[in-house]
Short mmCIF file of C-alpha atoms and ligand atoms in Angstrom, two decimals:
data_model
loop_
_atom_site.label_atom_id
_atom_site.label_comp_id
_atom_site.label_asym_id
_atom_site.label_seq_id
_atom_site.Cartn_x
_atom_site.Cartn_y
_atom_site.Cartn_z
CA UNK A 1 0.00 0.00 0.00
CA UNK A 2 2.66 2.82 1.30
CA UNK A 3 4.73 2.12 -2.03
CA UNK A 4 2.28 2.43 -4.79
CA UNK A 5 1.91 5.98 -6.72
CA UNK A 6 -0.36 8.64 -4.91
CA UNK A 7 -3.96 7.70 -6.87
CA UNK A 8 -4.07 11.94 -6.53
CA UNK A 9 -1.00 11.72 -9.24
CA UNK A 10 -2.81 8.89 -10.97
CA UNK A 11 -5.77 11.08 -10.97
CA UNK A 12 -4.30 14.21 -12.39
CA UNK A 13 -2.34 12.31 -15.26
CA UNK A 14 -5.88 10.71 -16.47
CA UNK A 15 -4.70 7.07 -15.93
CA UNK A 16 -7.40 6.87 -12.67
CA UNK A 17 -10.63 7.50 -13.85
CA UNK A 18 -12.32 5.38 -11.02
CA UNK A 19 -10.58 6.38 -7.46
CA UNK A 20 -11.39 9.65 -6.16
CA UNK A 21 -8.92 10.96 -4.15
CA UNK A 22 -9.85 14.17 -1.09
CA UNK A 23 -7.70 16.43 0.67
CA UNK A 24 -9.35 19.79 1.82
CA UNK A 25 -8.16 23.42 1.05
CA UNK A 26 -7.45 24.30 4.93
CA UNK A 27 -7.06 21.11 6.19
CA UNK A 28 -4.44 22.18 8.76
CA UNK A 29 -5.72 24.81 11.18
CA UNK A 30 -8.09 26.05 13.73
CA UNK A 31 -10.23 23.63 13.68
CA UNK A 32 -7.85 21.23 14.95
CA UNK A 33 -6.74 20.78 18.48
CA UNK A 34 -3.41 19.54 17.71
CA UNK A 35 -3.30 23.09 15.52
CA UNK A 36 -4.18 25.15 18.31
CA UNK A 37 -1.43 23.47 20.34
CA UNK A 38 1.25 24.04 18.28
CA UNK A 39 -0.11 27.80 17.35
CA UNK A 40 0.05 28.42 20.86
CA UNK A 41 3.80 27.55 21.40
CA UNK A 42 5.13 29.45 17.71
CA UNK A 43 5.08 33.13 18.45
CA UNK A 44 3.29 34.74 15.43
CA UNK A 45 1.56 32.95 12.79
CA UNK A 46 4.51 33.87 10.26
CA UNK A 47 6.87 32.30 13.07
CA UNK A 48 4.81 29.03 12.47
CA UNK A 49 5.29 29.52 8.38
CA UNK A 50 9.04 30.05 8.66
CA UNK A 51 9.62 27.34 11.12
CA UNK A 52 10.24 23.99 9.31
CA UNK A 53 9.52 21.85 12.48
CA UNK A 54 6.41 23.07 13.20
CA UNK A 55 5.37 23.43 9.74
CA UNK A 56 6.17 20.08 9.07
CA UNK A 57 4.23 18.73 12.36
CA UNK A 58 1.27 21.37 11.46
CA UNK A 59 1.32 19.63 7.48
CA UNK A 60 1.09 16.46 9.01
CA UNK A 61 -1.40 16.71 11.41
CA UNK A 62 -4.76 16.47 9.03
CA UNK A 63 -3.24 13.20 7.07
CA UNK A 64 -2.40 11.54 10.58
CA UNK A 65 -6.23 11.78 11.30
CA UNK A 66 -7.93 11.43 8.43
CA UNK A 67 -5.66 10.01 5.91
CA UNK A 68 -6.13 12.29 3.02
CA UNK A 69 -4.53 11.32 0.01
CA UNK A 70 -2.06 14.57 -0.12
CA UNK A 71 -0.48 17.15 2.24
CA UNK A 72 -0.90 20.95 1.52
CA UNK A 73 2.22 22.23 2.90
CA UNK A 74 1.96 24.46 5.84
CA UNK A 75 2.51 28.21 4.74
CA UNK A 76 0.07 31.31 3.24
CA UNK A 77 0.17 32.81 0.12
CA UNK A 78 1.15 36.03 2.38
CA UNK A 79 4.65 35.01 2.36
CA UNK A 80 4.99 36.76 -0.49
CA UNK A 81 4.78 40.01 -0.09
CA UNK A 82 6.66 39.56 3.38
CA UNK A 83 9.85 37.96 0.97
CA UNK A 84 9.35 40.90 -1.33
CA UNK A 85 9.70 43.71 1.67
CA UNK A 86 6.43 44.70 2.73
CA UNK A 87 5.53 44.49 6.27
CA UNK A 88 2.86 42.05 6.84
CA UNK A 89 1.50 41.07 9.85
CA UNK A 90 -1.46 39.00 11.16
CA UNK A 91 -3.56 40.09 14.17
CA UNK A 92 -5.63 37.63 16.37
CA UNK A 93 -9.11 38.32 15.50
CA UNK A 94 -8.36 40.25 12.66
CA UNK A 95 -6.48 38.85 9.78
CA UNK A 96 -3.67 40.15 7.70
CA UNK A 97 -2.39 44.16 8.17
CA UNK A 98 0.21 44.95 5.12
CA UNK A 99 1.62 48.47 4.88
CA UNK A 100 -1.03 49.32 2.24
CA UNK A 101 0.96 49.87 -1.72
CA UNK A 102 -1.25 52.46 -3.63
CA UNK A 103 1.15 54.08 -6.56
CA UNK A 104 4.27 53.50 -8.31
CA UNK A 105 6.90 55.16 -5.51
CA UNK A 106 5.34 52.72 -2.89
CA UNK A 107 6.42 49.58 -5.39
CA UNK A 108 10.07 50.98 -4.48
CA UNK A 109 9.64 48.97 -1.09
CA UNK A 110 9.39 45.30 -3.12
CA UNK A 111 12.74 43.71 -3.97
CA UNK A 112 13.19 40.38 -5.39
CA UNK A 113 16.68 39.60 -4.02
CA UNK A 114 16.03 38.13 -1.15
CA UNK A 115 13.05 36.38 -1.97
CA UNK A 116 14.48 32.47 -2.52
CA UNK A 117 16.86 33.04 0.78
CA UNK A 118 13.53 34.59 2.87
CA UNK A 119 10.88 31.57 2.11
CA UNK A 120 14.21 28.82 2.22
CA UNK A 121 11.94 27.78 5.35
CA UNK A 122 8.99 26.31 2.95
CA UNK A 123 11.74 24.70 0.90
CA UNK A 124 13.01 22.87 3.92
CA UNK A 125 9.69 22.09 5.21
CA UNK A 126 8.42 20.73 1.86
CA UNK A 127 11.38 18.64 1.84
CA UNK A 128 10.80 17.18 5.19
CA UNK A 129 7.32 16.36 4.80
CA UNK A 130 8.24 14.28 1.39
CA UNK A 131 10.57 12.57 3.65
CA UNK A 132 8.20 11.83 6.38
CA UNK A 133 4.71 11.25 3.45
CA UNK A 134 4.48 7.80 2.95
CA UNK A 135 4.98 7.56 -1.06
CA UNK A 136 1.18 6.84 -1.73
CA UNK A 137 0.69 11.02 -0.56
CA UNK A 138 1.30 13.75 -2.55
CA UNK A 139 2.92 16.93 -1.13
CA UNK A 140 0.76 19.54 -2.98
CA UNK A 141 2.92 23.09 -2.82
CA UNK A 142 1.36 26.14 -3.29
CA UNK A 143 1.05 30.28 -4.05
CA UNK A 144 -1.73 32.87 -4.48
CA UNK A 145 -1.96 34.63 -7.55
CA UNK A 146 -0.77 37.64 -9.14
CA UNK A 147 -4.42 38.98 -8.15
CA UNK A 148 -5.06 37.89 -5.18
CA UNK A 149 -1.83 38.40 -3.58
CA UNK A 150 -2.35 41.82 -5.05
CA UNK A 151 -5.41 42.39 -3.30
CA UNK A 152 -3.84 42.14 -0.18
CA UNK A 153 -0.97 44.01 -0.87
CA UNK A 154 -3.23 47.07 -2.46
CA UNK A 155 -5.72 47.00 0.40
CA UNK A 156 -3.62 46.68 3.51
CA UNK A 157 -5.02 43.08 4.40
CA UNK A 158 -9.10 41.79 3.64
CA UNK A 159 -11.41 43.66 1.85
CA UNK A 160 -15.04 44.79 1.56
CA UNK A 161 -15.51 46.64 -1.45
CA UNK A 162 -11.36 46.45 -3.06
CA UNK A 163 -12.26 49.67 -4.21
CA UNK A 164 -8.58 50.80 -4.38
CA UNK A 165 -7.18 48.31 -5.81
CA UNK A 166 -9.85 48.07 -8.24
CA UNK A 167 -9.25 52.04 -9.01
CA UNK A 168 -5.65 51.13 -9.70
CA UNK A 169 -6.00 48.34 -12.20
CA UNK A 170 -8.55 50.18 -13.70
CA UNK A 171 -7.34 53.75 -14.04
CA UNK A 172 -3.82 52.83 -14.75
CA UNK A 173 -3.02 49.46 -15.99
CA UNK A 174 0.22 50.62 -17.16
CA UNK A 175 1.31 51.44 -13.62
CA UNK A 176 -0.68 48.67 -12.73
CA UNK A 177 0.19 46.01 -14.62
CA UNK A 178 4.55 46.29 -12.82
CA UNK A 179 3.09 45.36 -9.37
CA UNK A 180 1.74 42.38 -11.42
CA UNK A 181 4.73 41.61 -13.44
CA UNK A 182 6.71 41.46 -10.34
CA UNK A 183 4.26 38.92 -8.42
CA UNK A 184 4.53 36.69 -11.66
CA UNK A 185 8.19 36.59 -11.34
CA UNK A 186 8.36 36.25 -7.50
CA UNK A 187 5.24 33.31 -7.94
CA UNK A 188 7.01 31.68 -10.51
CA UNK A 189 10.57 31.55 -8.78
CA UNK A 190 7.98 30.07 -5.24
CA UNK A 191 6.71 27.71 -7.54
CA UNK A 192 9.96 26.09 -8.97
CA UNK A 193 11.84 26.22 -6.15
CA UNK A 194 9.13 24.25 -4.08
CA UNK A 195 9.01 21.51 -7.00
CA UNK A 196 12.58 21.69 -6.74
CA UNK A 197 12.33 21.10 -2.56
CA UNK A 198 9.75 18.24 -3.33
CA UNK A 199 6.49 19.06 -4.13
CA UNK A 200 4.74 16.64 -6.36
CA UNK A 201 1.78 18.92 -7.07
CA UNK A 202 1.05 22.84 -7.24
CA UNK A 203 -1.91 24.92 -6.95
CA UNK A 204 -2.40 28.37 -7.20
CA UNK A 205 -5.31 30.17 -5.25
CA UNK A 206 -7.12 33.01 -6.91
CA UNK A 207 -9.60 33.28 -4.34
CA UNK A 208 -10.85 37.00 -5.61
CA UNK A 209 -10.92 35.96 -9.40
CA UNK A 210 -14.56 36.57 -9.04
CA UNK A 211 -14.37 40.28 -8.45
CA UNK A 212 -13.24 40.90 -11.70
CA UNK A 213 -15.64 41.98 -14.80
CA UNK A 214 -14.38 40.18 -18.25
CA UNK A 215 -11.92 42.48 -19.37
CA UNK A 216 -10.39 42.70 -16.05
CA UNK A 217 -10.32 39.10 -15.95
CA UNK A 218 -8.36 38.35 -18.84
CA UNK A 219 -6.21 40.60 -18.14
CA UNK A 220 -5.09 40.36 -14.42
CA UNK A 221 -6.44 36.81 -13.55
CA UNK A 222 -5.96 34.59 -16.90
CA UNK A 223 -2.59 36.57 -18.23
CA UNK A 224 -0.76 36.17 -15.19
CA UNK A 225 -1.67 32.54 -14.56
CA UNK A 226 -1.03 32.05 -18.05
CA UNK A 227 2.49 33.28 -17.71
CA UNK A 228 3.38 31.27 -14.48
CA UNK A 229 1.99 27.92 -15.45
CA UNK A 230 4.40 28.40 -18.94
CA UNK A 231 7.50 29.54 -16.53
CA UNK A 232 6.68 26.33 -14.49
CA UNK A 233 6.31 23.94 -17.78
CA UNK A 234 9.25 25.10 -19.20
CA UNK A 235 11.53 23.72 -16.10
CA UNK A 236 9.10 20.91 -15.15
CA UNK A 237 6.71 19.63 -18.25
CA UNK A 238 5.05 17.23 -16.28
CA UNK A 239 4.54 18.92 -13.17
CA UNK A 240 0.51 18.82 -12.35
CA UNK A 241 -1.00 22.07 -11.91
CA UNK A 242 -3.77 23.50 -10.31
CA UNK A 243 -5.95 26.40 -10.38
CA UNK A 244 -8.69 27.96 -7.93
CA UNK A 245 -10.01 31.04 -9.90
CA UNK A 246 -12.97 31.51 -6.99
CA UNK A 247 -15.90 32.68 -8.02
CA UNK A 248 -15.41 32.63 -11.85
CA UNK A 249 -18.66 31.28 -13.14
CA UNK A 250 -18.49 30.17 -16.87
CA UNK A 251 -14.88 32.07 -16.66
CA UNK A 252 -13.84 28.90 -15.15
CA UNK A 253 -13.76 27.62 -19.03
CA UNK A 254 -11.03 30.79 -19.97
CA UNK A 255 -8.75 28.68 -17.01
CA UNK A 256 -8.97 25.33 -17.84
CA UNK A 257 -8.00 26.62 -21.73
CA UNK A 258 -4.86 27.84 -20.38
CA UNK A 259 -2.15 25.51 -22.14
CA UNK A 260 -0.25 23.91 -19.36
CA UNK A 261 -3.09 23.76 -16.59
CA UNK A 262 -3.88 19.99 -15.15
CA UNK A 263 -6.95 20.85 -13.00
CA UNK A 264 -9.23 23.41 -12.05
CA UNK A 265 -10.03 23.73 -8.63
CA UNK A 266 -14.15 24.78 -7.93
CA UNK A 267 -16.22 26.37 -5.34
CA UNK A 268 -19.69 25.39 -4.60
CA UNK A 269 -21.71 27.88 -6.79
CA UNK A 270 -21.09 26.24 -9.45
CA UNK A 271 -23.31 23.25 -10.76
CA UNK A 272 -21.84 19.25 -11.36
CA UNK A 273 -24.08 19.67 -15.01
CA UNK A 274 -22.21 22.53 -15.68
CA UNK A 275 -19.19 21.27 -14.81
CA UNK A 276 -19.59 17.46 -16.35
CA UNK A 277 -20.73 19.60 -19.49
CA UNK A 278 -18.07 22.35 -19.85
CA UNK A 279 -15.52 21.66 -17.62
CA UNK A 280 -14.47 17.87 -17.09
CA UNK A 281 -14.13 17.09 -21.02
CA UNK A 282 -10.55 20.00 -20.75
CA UNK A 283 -9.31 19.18 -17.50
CA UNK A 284 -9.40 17.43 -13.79
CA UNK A 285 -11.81 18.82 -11.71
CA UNK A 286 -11.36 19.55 -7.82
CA UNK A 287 -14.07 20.62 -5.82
CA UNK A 288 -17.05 21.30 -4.82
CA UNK A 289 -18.85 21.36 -1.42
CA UNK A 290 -19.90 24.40 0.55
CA UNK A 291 -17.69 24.33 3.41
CA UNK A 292 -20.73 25.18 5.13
CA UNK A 293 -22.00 21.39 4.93
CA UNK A 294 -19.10 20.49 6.25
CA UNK A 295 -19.63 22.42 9.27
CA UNK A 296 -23.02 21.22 9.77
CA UNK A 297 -22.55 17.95 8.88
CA UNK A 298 -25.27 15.31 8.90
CA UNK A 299 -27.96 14.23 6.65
CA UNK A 300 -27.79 17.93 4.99
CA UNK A 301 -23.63 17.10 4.37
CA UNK A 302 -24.05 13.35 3.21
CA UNK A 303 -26.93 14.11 0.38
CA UNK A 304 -24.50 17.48 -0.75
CA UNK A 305 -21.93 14.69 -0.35
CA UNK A 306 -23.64 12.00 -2.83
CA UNK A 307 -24.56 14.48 -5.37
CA UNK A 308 -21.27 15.51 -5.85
CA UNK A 309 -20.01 12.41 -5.79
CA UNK A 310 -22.74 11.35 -8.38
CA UNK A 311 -22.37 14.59 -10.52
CA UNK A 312 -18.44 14.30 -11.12
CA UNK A 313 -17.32 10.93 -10.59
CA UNK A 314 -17.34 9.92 -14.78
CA UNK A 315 -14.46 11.87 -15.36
CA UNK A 316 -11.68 12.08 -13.11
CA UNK A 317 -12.19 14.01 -9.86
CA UNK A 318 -10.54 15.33 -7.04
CA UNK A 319 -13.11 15.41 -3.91
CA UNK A 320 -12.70 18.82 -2.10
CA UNK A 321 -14.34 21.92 -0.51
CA UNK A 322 -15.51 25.08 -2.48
CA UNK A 323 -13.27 27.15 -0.15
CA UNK A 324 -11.47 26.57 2.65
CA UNK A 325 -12.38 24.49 5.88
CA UNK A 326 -14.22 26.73 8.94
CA UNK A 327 -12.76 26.82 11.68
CA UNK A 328 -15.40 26.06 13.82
CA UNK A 329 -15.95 22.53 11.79
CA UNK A 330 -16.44 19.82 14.09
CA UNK A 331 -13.35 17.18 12.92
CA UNK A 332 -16.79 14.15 13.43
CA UNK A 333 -17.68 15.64 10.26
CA UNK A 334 -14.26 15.70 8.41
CA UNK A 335 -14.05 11.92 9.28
CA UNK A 336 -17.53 11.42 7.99
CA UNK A 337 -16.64 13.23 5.04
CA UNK A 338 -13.47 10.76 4.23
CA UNK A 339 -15.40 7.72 4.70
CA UNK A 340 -17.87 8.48 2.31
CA UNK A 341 -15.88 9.78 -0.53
CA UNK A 342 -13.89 6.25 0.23
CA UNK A 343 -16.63 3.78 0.91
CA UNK A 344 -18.12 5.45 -2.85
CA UNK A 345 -14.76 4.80 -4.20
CA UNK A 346 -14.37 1.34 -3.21
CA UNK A 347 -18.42 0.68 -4.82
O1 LIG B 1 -4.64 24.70 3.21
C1 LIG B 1 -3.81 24.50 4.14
O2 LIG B 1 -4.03 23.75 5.12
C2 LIG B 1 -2.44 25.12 4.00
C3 LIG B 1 -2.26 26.38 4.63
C4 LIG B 1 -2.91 27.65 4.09
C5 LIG B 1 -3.16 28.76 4.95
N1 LIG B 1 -3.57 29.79 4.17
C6 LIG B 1 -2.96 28.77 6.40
C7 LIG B 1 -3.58 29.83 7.22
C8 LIG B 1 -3.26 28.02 2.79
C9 LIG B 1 -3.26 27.21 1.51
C10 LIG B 1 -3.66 29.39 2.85
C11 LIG B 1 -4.04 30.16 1.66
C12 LIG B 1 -4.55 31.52 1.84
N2 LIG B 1 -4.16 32.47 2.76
C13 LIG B 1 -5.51 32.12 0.97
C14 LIG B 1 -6.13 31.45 -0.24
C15 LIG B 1 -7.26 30.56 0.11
C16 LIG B 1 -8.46 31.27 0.67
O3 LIG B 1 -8.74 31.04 1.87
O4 LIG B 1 -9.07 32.05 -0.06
C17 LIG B 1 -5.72 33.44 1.43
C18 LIG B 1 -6.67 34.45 0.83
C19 LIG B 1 -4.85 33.65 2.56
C20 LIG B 1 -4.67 34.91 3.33
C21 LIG B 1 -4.99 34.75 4.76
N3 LIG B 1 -4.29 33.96 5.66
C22 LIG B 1 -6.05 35.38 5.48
C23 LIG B 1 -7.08 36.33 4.88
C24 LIG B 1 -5.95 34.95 6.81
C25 LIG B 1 -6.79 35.43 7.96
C26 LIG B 1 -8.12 34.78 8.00
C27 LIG B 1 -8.05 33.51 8.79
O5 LIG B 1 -8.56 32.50 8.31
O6 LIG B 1 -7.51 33.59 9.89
C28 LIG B 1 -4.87 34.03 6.88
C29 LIG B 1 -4.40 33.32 8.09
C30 LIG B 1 -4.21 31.84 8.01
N4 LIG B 1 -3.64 31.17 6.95
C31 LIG B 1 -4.53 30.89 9.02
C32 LIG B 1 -4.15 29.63 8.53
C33 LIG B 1 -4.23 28.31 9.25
C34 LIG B 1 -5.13 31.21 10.39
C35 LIG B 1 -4.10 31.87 11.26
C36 LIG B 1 -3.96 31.31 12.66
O7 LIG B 1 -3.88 30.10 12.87
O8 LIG B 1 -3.85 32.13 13.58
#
């Protein structure tokens, strides 16, 4: 058993068409005690990201209890910006606080020289966890976007509205478009040098794709993905890759054309015809329960559960939540969750 392929890999290549693998967007954190634990002891929440012990334990944690068939390493897409020179901090209660950038002079802050030296703590972790992963898990690596990351980075942390960001890319592209030139070379140097540490997957999360109208769209969400996944290819052709444009309705179609792209990774707003129509004859698809069945669990979670299942299984599918798990989900659920994805792939 602990020598054969991951059936995630098998999955992604199109040789599986009958397993369906799960691992959960989220799966380490809050809602775990053995988290909490080892949150309590790091310092910050960066402290946890940079430390390769505890990321490695923290990585671990969600396959030791539920056996999911791959292990997200333990980092944020934040690290980013921090590598690049911005100050980023989290606060308890209240998320991510970046020194807001809103025109060209405040770009002068980000510098790329440090960037491989200042996240050499993922590297290390990823390559411990691949030690430690029995060889039938994936380590699945991972960045934010050019967009998303940008979000943060234009906003000063979360959003309501992005309204100055939005007044950015919109008013000037021009000026614009080198904040986004420099996240697609920092992303792509993440990217390589975690496949390089390890990583048998990657996935990228655009988690504000949505926001964008069309033209906006192709130009700051499906451009700079574009651009990564052929930086990737070109050092590593057969590296799978994975993309979470959230929220992009039938936009989800302008991903999956991207040459290069393995799978596209779903929320829950979307529906399994659509998908099964549009989607699964040009790629894998990953996805797509509303973490919020999750977190009630039950008979609500298990019929959500066997539509899904039902909906996407003919092609090849990667079980998984629309966004990431709540931290308030009980983990009875989570284990609930696993056996029925793997009692329906056993039938
Ligand atoms: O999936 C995993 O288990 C791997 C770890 C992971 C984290 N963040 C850990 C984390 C991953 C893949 C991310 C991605 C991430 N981070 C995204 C994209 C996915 C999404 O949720 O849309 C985004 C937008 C971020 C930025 C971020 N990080 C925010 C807005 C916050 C604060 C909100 C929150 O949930 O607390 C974080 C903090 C964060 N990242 C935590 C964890 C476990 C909680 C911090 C803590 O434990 O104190």
């Amino acid at each position: 058993m602990t020598t054969s392929n991951p059936i995630i890999l098998d999955v992604l290549d199109g040789k599986d068409v009958k397993s369906i693998p799960i691992w959960l967007m989220r799966q380490a954190g809050r809602y775990l005690e053995e988290y909490q634990a080892v949150r309590k002891i790091s310092g910050s929440f960066l402290d946890l990201c940079y430390s390769p012990k505890m990321a490695k334990r923290v990585t671990l944690q969600p396959i030791e209890r539920f056996n999911f068939d791959a292990a997200i390493i333990f980092s944020d897409i934040l690290v980013i910006p921090d590598a690049l020179g911005q100050s980023v901090q989290f606060q308890e209660g209240i998320g991510p606080i970046l020194e807001p950038l809103r025109d060209l002079s405040s770009l002068n802050c980000l510098n790329m020289d440090n960037l491989t030296n200042h996240l050499s703590p993922v590297y290390e972790a990823i390559s411990d966890v691949r030690l430690e992963l029995t060889r039938d898990k994936a380590v699945i690596g991972f960045s934010g976007a050019p967009w998303t990351v940008a979000t943060y980075m234009v906003e000063g942390g979360s959003s309501k509205d992005f309204s100055n960001i939005k007044q950015w890319a919109y008013s000037s592209p021009e000026e614009f478009s080198i904040l986004i030139e420099i996240l697609i070379s920092a992303i792509t140097m993440h990217l390589l040098s975690q496949i390089k540490a390890g990583a048998d997957v990657i996935q990228i999360f655009d988690s504000w794709a949505g926001l964008l109208p069309d033209s906006g769209f192709k130009k700051w969400c499906v451009y700079p993905i574009k651009k990564i996944v052929a930086g990737v290819r070109s050092e590593f052709p057969d590296i799978p890759i994975i993309i979470f444009p959230r929220l992009a309705g039938h936009r989800y179609i302008a991903i999956a054309d991207i040459e290069g792209v393995t799978a596209v990774s779903v929320d829950h707003t979307i529906s399994t015809d659509w998908l099964s129509k549009n989607l699964q004859n040009k790629v894998v698809v990953q996805g797509n329960l509303d973490p919020v069945f999750l977190l009630s669990g039950g008979a609500a979670m298990k019929s959500e559960v066997k539509r899904i299942l039902e909906g996407l299984s003919g092609h090849p599918f990667i079980f998984n939540l629309g966004h990431g798990v709540l931290p308030s989900t009980p983990t009875d659920n989570v284990s609930e969750l696993c056996e029925m994805v793997s009692v329906y792939r056993r039938s």
